[in-house]
Short mmCIF file of C-alpha atoms and ligand atoms in Angstrom, two decimals:
data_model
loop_
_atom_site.label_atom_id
_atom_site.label_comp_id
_atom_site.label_asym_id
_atom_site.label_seq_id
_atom_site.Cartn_x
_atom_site.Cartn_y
_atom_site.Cartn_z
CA UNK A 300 -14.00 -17.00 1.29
CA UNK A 301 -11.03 -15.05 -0.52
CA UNK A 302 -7.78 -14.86 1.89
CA UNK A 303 -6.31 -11.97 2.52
CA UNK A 304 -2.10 -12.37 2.23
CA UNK A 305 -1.23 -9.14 4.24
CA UNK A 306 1.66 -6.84 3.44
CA UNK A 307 2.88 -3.87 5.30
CA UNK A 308 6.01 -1.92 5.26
CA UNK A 309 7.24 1.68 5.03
CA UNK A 310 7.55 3.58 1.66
CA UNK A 311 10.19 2.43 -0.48
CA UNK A 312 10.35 -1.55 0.72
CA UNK A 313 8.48 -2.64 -2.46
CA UNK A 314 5.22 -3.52 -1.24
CA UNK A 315 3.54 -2.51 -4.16
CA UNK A 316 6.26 -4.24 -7.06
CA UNK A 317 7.17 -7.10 -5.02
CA UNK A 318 2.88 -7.63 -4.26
CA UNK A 319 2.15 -7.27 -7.85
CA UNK A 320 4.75 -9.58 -9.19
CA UNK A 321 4.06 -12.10 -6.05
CA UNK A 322 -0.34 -12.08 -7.65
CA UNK A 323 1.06 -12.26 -10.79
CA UNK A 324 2.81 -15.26 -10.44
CA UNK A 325 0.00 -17.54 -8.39
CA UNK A 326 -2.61 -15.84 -9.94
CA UNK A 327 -4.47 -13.61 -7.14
CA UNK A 328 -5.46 -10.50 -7.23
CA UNK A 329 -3.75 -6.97 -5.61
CA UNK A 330 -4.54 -4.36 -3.77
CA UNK A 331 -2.61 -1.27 -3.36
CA UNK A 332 -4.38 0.60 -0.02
CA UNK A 333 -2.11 3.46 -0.84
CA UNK A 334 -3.60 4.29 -4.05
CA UNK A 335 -7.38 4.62 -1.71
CA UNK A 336 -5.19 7.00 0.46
CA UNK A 337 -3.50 8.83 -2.18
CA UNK A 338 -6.69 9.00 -3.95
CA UNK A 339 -8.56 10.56 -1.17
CA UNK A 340 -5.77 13.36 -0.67
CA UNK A 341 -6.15 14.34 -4.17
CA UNK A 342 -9.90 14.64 -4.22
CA UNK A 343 -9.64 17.06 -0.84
CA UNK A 344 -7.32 18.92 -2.83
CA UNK A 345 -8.98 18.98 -5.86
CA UNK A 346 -11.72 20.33 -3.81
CA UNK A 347 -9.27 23.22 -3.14
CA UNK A 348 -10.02 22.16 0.69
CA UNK A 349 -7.23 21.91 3.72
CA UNK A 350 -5.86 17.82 3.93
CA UNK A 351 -4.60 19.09 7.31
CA UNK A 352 -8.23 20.29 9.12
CA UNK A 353 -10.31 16.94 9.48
CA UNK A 354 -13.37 18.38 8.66
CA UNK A 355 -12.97 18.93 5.32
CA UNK A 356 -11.03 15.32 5.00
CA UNK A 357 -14.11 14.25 6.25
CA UNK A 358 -16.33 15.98 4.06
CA UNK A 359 -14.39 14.86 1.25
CA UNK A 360 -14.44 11.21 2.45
CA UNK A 361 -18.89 11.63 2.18
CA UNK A 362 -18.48 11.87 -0.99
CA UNK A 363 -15.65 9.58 -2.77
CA UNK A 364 -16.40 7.84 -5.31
CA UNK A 365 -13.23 6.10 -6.05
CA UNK A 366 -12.89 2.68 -8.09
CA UNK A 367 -9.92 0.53 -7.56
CA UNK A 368 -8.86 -2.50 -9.41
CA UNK A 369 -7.73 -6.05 -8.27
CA UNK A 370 -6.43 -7.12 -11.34
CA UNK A 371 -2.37 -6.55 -10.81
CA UNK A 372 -1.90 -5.94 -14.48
CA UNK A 373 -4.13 -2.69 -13.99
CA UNK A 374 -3.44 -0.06 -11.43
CA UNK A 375 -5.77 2.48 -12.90
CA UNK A 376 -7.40 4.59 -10.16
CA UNK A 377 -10.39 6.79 -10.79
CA UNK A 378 -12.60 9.01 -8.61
CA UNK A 379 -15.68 9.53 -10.24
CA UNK A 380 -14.67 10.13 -14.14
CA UNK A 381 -11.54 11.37 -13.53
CA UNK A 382 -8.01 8.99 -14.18
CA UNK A 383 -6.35 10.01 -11.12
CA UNK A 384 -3.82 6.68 -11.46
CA UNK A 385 -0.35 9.27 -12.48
CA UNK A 386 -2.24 12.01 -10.37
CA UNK A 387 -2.47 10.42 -7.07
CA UNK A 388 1.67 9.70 -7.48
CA UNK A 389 3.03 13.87 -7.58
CA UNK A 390 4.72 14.76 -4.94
CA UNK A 391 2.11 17.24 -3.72
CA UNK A 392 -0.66 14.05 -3.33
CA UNK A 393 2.32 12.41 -1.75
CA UNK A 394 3.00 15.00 0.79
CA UNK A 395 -0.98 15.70 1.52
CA UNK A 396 -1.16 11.94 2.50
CA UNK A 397 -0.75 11.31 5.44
CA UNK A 398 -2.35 14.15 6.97
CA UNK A 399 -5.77 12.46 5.28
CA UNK A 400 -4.60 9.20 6.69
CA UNK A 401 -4.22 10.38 10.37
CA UNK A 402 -8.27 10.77 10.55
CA UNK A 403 -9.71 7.47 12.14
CA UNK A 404 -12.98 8.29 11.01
CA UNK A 405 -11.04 7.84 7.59
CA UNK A 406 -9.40 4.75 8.12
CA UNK A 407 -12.31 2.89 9.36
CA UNK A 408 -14.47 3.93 6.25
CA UNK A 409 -11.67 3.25 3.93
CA UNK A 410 -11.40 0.01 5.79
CA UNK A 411 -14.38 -1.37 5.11
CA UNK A 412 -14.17 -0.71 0.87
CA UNK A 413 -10.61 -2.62 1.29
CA UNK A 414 -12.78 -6.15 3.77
CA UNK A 415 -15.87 -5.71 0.75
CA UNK A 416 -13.07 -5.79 -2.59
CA UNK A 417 -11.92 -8.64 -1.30
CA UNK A 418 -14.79 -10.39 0.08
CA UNK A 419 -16.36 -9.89 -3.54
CA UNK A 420 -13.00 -10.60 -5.35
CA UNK A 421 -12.84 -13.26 -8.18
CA UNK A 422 -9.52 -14.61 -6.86
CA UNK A 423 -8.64 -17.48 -4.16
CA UNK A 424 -7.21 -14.68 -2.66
CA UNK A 425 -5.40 -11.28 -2.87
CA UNK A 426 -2.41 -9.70 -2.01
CA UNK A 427 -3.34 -6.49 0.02
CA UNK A 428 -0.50 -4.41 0.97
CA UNK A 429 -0.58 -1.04 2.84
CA UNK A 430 1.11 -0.29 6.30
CA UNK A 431 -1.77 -1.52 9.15
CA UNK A 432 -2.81 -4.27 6.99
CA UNK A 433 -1.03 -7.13 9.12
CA UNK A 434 -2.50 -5.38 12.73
CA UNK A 435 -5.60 -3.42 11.70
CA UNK A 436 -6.93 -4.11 8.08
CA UNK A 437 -5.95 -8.38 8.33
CA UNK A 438 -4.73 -9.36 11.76
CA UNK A 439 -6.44 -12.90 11.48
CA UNK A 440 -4.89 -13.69 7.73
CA UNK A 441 -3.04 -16.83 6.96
CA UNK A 442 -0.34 -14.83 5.48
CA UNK A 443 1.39 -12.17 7.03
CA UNK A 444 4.29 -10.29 5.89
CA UNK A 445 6.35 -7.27 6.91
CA UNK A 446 8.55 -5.76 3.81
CA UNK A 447 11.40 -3.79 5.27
CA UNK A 448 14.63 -1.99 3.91
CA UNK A 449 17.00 0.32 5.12
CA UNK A 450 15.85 3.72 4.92
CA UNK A 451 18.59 4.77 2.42
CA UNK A 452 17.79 2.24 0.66
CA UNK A 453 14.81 3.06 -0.04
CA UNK A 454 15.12 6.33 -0.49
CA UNK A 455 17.17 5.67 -3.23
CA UNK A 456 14.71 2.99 -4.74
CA UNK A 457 11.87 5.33 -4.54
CA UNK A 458 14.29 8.79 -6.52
CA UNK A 459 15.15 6.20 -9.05
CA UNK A 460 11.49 5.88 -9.52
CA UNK A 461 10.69 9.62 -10.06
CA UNK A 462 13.33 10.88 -12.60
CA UNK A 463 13.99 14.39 -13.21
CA UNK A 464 13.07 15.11 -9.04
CA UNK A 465 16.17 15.58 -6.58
CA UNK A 466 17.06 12.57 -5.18
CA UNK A 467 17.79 14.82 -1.63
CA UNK A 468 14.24 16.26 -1.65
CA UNK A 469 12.87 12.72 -2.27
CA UNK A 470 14.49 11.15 0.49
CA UNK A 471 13.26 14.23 2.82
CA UNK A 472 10.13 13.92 1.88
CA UNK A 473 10.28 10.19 2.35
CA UNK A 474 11.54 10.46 6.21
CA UNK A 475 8.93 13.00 6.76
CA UNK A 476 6.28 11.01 5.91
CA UNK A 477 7.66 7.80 7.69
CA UNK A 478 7.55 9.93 10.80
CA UNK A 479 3.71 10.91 10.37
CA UNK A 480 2.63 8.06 8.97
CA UNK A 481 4.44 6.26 12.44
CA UNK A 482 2.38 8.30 14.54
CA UNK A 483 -0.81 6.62 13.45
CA UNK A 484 0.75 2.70 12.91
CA UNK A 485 3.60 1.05 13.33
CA UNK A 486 4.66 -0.76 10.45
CA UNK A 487 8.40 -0.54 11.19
CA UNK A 488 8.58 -3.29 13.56
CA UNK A 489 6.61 -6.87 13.23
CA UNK A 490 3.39 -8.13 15.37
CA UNK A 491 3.66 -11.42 16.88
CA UNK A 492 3.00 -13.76 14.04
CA UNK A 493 4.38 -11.50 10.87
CA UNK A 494 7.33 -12.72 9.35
CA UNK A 495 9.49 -10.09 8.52
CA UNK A 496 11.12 -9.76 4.98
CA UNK A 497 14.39 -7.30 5.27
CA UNK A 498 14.57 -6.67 1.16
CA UNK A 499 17.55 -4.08 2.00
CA UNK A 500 20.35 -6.89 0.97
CA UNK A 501 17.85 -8.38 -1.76
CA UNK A 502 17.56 -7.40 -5.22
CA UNK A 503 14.27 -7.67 -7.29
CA UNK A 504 13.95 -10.96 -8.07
CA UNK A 505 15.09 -12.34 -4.56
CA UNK A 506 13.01 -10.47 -2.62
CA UNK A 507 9.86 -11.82 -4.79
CA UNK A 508 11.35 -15.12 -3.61
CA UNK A 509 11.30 -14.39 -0.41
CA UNK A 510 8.02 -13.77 0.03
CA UNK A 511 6.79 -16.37 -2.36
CA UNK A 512 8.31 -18.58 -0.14
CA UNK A 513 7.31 -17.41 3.36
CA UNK A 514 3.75 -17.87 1.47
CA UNK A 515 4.21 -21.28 -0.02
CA UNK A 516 5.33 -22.51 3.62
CA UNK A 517 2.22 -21.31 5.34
CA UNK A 518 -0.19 -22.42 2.49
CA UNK A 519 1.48 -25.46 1.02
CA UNK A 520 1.48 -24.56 -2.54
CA UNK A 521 3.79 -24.06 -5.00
CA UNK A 522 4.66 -21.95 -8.06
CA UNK A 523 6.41 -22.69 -11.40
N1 ADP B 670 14.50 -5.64 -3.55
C1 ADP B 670 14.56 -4.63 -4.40
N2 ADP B 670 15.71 -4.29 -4.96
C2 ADP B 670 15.77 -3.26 -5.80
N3 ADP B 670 14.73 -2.47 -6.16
C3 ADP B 670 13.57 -2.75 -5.62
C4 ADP B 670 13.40 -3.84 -4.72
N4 ADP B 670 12.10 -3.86 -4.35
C5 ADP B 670 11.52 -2.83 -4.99
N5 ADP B 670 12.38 -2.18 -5.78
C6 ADP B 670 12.14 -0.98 -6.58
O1 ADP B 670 12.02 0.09 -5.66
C7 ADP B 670 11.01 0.99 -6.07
C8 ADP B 670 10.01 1.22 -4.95
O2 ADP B 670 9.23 0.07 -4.77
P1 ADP B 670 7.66 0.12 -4.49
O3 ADP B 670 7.14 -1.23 -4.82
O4 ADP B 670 7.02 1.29 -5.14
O5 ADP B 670 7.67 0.33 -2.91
P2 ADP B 670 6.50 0.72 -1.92
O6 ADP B 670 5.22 0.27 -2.55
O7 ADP B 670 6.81 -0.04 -0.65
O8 ADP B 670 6.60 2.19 -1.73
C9 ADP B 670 10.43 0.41 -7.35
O9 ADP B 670 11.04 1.08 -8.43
C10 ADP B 670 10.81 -1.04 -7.32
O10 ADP B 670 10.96 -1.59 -8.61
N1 CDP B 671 -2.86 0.90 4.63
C1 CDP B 671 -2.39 2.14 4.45
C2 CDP B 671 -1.83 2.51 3.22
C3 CDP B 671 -1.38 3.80 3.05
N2 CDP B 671 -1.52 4.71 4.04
C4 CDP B 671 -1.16 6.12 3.85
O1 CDP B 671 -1.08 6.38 2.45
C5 CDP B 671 0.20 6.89 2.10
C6 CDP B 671 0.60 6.40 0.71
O2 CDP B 671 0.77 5.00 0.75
P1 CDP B 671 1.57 4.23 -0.38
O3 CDP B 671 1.49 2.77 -0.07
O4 CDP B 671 1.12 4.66 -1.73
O5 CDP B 671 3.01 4.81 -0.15
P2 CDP B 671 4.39 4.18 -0.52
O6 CDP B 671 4.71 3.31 0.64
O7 CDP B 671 4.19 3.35 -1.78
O8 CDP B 671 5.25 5.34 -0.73
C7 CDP B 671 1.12 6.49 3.23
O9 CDP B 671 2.20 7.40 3.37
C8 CDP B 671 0.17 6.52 4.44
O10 CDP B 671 0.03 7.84 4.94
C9 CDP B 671 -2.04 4.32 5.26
O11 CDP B 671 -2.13 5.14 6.17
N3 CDP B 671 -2.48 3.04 5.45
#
């Protein structure tokens, strides 16, 4: 059976760079949960339907035809024909999100596409990082990892990622949706069991390290 290596953390830690480069490197595959979530606000909206009323989100969620990768060299996302991968990363997806992630009905059918990737992935196992993967999506996984940073931190990480927006209304809209999205999970403090990686102090490369070797000690192997 393919493990799961969970990952959660708030926006901004680097779950989805650090997660990527950590595949990369011992060859599993990724999988960015977000992307499912981001994907699903931009279908309700491209349905020019409400991502707050979770009727429609629900509607929506009947018929979704997204298609996610594993392989971390490709993050395309589609739903149906349509290349949604730059799409589903505007700040108008990213401020419909979480009111599409809030529906349970949602989460549990999102849920089970994330358990069936990976139980049909070609990969020893992937790296699946989202913000309930440790306590909802993974809680039995060998490998379990909170990614945490400062919030100004990443706030600052995450406008150096979008250039030409201002780096005030990034960070706003970052807070804001740390406060929804804690309504629904908490992903800013560790289950028994996670190990908690505080990147805020790290740069890049170290905080790969880091959680290559928090993995390496619970699995016994060994890169490069
Ligand atoms: N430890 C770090 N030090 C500096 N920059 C980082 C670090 N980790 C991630 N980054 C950068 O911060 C940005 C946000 O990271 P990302 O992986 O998108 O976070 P998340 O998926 O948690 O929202 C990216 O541009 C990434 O390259
Ligand atoms: N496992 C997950 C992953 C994402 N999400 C939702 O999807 C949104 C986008 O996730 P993301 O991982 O792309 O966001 P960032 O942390 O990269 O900014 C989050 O703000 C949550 O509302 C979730 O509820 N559960």
């Amino acid at each position: 059976m393919t493990d799961f290596i969970a990952i959660d953390g708030p926006a901004g830690s680097g779950k989805s760079s650090v997660s990527k480069a950590v595949a990369r490197t011992l060859g599993f595959g990724y999988l960015d949960t977000g992307s499912a979530y981001r994907a699903l606000a931009w279908h309700v909206l491209d349905r020019g339907a409400d991502t707050a009323d979770a009727g429609a989100v629900l509607a929506a969620v009947a018929e979704f035809p997204v298609r996610l990768g594993l392989d971390p060299d490709d993050r395309a996302v589609h739903v149906g024909d349509v290349d949604v991968t730059e799409a589903i990363r505007e700040p108008a997806v990213s401020g419909a999100v979480s009111g599409v992630a809030r529906v349970p009905e949602v989460r549990e059918q999102v849920n089970r596409l994330f358990r069936s990737l990976v139980a049909e992935a070609p990969y020893p196992a992937v790296v699946v990082e989202g913000r309930d993967i440790t306590t909802v999506v993974a809680p039995d996984a060998p490998v379990r990892i909170l990614l945490t940073a400062a919030p100004e931190v990443r706030a600052a990480r995450r406008a150096g990622e979008l250039a030409g927006e201002n780096a005030e209304a990034v960070a706003a809209a970052l807070h804001k949706r740390d406060a929804s999205d804690s309504a629904v999970v908490d992903f800013l403090n560790a289950a028994e069991g996670v190990e908690v990686v505080d990147s805020t102090e790290l740069d890049f490369p170290q905080t790969i390290d880091a959680v290559l070797s928090v993995i390496e000690r619970i699995r016994g192997v060994h890169h490069g």
